[in-house]
PDB file of C-alpha atoms in Angstrom:
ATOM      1  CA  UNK A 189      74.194  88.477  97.103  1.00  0.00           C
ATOM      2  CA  UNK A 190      77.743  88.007  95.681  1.00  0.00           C
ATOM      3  CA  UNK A 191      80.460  88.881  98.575  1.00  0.00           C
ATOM      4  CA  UNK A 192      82.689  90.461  95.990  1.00  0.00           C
ATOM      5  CA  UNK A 193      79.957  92.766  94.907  1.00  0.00           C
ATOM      6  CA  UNK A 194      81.126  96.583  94.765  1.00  0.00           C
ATOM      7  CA  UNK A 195      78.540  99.446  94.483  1.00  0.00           C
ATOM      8  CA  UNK A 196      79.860 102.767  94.043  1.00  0.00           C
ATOM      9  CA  UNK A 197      79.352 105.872  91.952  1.00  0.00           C
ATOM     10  CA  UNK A 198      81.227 106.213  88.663  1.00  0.00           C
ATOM     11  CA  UNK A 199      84.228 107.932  87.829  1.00  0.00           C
ATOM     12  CA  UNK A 200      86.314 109.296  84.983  1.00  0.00           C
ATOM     13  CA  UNK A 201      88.371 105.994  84.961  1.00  0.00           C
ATOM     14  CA  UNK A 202      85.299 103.609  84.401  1.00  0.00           C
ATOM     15  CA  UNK A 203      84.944 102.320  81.284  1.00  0.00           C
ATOM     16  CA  UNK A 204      81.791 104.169  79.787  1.00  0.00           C
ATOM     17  CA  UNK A 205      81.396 101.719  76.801  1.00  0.00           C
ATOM     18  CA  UNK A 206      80.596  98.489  79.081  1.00  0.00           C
ATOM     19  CA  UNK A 207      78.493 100.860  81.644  1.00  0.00           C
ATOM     20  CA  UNK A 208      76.309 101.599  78.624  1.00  0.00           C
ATOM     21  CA  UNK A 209      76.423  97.633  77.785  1.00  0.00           C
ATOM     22  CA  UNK A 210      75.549  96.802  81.200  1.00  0.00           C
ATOM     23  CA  UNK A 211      72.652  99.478  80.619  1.00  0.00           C
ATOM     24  CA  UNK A 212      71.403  97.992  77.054  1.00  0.00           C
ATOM     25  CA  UNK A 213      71.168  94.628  78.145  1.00  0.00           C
ATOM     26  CA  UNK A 214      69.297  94.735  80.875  1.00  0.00           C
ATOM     27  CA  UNK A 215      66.841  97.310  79.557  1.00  0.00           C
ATOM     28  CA  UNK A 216      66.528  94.426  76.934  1.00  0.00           C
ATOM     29  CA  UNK A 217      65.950  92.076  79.314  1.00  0.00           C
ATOM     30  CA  UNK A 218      62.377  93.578  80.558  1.00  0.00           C
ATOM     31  CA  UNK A 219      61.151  94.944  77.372  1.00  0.00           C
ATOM     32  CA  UNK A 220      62.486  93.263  74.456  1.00  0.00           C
ATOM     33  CA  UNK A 221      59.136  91.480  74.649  1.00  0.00           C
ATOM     34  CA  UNK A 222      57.401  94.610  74.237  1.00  0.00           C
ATOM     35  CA  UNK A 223      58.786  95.625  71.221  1.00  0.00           C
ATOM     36  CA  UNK A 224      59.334  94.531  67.820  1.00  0.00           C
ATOM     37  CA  UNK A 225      62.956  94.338  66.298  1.00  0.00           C
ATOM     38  CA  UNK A 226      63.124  96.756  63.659  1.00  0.00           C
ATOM     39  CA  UNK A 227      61.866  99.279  66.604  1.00  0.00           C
ATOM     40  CA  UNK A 228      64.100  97.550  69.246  1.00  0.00           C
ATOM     41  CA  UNK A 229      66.947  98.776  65.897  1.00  0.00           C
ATOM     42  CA  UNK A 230      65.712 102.103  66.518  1.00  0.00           C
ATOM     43  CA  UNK A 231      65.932 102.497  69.826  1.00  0.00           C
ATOM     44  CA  UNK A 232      69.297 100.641  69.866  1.00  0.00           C
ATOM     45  CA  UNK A 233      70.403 103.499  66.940  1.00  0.00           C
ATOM     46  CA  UNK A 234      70.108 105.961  69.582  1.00  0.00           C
ATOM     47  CA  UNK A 235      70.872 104.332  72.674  1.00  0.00           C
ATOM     48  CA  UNK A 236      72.181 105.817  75.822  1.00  0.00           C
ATOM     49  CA  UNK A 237      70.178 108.744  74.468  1.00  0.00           C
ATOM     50  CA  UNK A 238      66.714 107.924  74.458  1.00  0.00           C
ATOM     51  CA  UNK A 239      64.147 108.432  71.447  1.00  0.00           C
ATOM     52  CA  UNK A 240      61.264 106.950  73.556  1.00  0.00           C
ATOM     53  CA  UNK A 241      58.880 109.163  74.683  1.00  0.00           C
ATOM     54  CA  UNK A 242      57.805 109.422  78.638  1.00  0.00           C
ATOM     55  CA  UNK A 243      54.419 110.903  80.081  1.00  0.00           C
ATOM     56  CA  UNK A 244      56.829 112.089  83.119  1.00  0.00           C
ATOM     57  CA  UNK A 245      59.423 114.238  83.209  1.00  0.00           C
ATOM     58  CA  UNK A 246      62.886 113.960  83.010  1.00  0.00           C
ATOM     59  CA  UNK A 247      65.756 115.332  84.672  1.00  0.00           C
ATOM     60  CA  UNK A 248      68.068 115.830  81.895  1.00  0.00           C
ATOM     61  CA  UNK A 249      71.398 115.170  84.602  1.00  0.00           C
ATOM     62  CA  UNK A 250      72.077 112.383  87.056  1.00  0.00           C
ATOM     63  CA  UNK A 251      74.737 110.563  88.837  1.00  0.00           C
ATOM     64  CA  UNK A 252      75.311 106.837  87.713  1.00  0.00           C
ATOM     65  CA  UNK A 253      76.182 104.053  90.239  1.00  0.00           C
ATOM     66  CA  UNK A 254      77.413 100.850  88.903  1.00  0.00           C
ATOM     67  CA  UNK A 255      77.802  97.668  90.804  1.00  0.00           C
ATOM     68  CA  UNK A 256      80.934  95.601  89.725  1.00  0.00           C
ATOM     69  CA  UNK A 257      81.911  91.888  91.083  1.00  0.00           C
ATOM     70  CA  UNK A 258      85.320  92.323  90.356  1.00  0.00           C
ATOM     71  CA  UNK A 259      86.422  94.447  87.191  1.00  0.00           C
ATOM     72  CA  UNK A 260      83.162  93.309  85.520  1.00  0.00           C
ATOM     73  CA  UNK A 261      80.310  95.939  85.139  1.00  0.00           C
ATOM     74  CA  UNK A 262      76.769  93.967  86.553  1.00  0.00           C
ATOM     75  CA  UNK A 263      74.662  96.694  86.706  1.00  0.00           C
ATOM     76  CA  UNK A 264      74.096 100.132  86.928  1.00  0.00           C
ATOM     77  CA  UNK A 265      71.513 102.805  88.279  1.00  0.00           C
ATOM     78  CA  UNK A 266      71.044 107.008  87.357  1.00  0.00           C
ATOM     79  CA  UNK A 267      69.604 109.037  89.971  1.00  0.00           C
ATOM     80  CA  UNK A 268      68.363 112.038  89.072  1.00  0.00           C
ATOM     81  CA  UNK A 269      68.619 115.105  89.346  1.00  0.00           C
ATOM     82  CA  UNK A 270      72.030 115.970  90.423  1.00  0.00           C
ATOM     83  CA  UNK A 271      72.239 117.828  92.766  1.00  0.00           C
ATOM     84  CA  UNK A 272      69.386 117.167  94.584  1.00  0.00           C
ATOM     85  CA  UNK A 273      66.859 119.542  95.035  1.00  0.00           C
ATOM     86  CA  UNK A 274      64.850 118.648  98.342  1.00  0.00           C
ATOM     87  CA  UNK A 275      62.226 116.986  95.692  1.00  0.00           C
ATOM     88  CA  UNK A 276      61.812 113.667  95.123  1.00  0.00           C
ATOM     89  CA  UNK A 277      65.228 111.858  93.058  1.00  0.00           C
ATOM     90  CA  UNK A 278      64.298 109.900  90.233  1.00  0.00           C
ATOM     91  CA  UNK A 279      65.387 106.418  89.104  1.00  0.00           C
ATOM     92  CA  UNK A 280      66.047 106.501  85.714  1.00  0.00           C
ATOM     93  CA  UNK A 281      67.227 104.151  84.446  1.00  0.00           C
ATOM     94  CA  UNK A 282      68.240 100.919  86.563  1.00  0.00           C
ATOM     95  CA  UNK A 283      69.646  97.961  84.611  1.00  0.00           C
ATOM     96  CA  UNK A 284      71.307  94.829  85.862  1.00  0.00           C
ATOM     97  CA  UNK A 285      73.329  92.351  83.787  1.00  0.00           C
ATOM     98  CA  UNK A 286      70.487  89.371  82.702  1.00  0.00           C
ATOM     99  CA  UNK A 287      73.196  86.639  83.994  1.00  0.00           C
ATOM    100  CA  UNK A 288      73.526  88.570  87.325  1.00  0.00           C
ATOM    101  CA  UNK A 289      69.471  89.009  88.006  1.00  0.00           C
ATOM    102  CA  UNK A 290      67.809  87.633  90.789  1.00  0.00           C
ATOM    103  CA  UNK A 291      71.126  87.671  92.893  1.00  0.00           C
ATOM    104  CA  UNK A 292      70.259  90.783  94.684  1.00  0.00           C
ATOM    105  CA  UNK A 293      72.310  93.249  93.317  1.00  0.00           C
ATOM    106  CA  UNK A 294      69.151  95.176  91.700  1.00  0.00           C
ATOM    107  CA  UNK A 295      68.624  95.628  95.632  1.00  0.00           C
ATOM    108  CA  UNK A 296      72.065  96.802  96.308  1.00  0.00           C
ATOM    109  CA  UNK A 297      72.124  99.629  93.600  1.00  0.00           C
ATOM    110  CA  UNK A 298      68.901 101.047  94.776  1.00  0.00           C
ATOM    111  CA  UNK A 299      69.449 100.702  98.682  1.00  0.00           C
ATOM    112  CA  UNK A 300      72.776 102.810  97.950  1.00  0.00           C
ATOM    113  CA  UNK A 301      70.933 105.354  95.585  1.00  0.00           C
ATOM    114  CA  UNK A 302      68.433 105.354  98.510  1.00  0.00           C
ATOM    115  CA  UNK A 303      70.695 106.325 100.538  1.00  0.00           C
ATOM    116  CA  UNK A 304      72.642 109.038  98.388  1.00  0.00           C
ATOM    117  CA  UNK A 305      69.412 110.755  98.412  1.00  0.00           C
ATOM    118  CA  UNK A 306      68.468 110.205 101.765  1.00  0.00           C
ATOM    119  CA  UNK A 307      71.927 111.955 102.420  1.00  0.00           C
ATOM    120  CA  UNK A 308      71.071 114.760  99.703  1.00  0.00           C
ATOM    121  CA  UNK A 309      67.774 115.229 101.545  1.00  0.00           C
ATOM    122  CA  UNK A 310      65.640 114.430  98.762  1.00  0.00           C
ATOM    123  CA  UNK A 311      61.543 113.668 100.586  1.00  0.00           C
ATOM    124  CA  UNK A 312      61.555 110.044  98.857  1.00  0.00           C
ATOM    125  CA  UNK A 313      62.367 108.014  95.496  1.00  0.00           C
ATOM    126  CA  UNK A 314      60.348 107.750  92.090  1.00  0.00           C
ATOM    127  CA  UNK A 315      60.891 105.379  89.298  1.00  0.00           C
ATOM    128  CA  UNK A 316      58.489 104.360  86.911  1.00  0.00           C
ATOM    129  CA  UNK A 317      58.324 100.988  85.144  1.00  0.00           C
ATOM    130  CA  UNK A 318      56.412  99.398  81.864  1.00  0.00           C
ATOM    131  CA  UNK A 319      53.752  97.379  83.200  1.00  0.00           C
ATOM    132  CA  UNK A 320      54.749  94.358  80.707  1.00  0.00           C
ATOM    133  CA  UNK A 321      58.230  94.664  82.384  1.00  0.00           C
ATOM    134  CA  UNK A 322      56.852  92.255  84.996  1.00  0.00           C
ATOM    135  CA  UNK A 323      60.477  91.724  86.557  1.00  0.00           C
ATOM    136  CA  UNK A 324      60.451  95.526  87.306  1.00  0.00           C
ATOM    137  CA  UNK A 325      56.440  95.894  88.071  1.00  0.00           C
ATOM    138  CA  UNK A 326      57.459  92.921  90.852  1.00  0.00           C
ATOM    139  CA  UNK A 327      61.145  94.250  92.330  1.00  0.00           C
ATOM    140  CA  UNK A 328      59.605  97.935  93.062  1.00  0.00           C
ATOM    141  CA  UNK A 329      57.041  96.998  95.390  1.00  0.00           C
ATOM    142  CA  UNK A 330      59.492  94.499  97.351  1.00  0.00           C
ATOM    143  CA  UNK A 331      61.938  97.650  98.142  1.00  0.00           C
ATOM    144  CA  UNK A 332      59.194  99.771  99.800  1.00  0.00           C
ATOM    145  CA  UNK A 333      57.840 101.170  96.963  1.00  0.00           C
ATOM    146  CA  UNK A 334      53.776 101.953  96.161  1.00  0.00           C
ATOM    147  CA  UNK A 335      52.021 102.587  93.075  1.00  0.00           C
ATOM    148  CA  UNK A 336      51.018 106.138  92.706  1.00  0.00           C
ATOM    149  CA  UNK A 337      50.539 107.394  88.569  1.00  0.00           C
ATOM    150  CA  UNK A 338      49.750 106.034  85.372  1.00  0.00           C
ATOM    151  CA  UNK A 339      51.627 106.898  82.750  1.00  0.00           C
ATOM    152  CA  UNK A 340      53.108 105.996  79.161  1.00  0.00           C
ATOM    153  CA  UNK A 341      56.287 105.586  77.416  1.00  0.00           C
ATOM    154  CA  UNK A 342      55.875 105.822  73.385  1.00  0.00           C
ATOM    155  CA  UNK A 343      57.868 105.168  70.022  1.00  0.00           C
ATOM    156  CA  UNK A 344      55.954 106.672  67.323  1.00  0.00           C
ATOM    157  CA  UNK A 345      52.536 105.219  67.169  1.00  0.00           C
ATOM    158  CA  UNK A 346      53.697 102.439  70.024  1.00  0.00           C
ATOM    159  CA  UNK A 347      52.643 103.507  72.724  1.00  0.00           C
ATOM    160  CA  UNK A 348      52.860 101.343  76.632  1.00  0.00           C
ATOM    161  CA  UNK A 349      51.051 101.531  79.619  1.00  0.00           C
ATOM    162  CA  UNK A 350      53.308 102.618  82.875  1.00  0.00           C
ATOM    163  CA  UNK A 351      53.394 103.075  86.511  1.00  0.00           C
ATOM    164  CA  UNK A 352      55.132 105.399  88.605  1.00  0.00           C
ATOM    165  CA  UNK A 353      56.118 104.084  92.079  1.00  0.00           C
ATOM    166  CA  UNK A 354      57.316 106.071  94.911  1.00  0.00           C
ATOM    167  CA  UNK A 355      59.161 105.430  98.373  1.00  0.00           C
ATOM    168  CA  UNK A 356      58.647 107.993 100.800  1.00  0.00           C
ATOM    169  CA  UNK A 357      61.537 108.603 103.053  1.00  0.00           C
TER     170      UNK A 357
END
């Protein structure tokens, strides 16, 4: 993990047009595969607001973390809801810069959303990931998480097969 790495939540003097970059690119970076252009367009048309479709509910507020090595935006991570309501908070979404993967600071963002709602007194952590996002069906697992749902995420007529993990606290 880079020493200089920073993880913190956001605030009004972050620069909300490279968090949303940060976002984009790494959402790209699991599923670009899974889609085909003209529909990545579409979802890109819309983007941070999303047009896809999800078999799960969604919170429609969260707090943001980012993680910055120095005044450049690496990743980022919304847990939701805010404020926490003794439930389980959900992970949605979690995106780290494509150059910065693999460097740990995927692990960094969710150990300190872990522990925002561990603080919050949330009973555990939910995400749910695209099982052709292989990066994400992989990284879940190897921070405590289990399978426990099937689910979907659709655009239009596409529709693809997901799985909701969860890490009981």
């Amino acid at each position: 993990m880079p020493a200089d790495l920073v993880v913190r939540p956001t605030s009004p003097f972050d620069n909300g047009q490279q968090i949303r970059a940060v976002a984009w690119l790494g959402w790209l970076s699991g599923h670009r595969h899974l889609f085909t252009q003209a529909e990545i367009d579409e979802i890109q048309s819309g983007f941070p607001h999303s047009i896809l479709e999800f078999s799960w509910p969604l919170p429609p507020t969260g707090v943001i973390f980012v993680a910055l090595l120095g005044t450049e935006y690496v990743g980022a991570i919304n847990l939701r809801p805010e404020p926490g309501d003794g439930t389980y908070g959900l992970i949605e979404p979690m995106s780290v810069n494509q150059d910065h993967q693999r460097q740990g600071i995927g692990t960094k963002l969710w150990q300190f959303a872990e522990d925002v709602s561990r603080r919050r007194s949330d009973r555990g952590l939910q995400v749910w990931a695209m099982n052709g996002n292989p990066k994400a069906m992989a990284f879940y697992p190897r921070v405590g998480c289990r399978a426990v749902a099937a689910g979907w995420v659709r655009l239009g007529l596409h529709v693809e097969p997901a799985t909701g993990f969860q890490k009981d606290f």
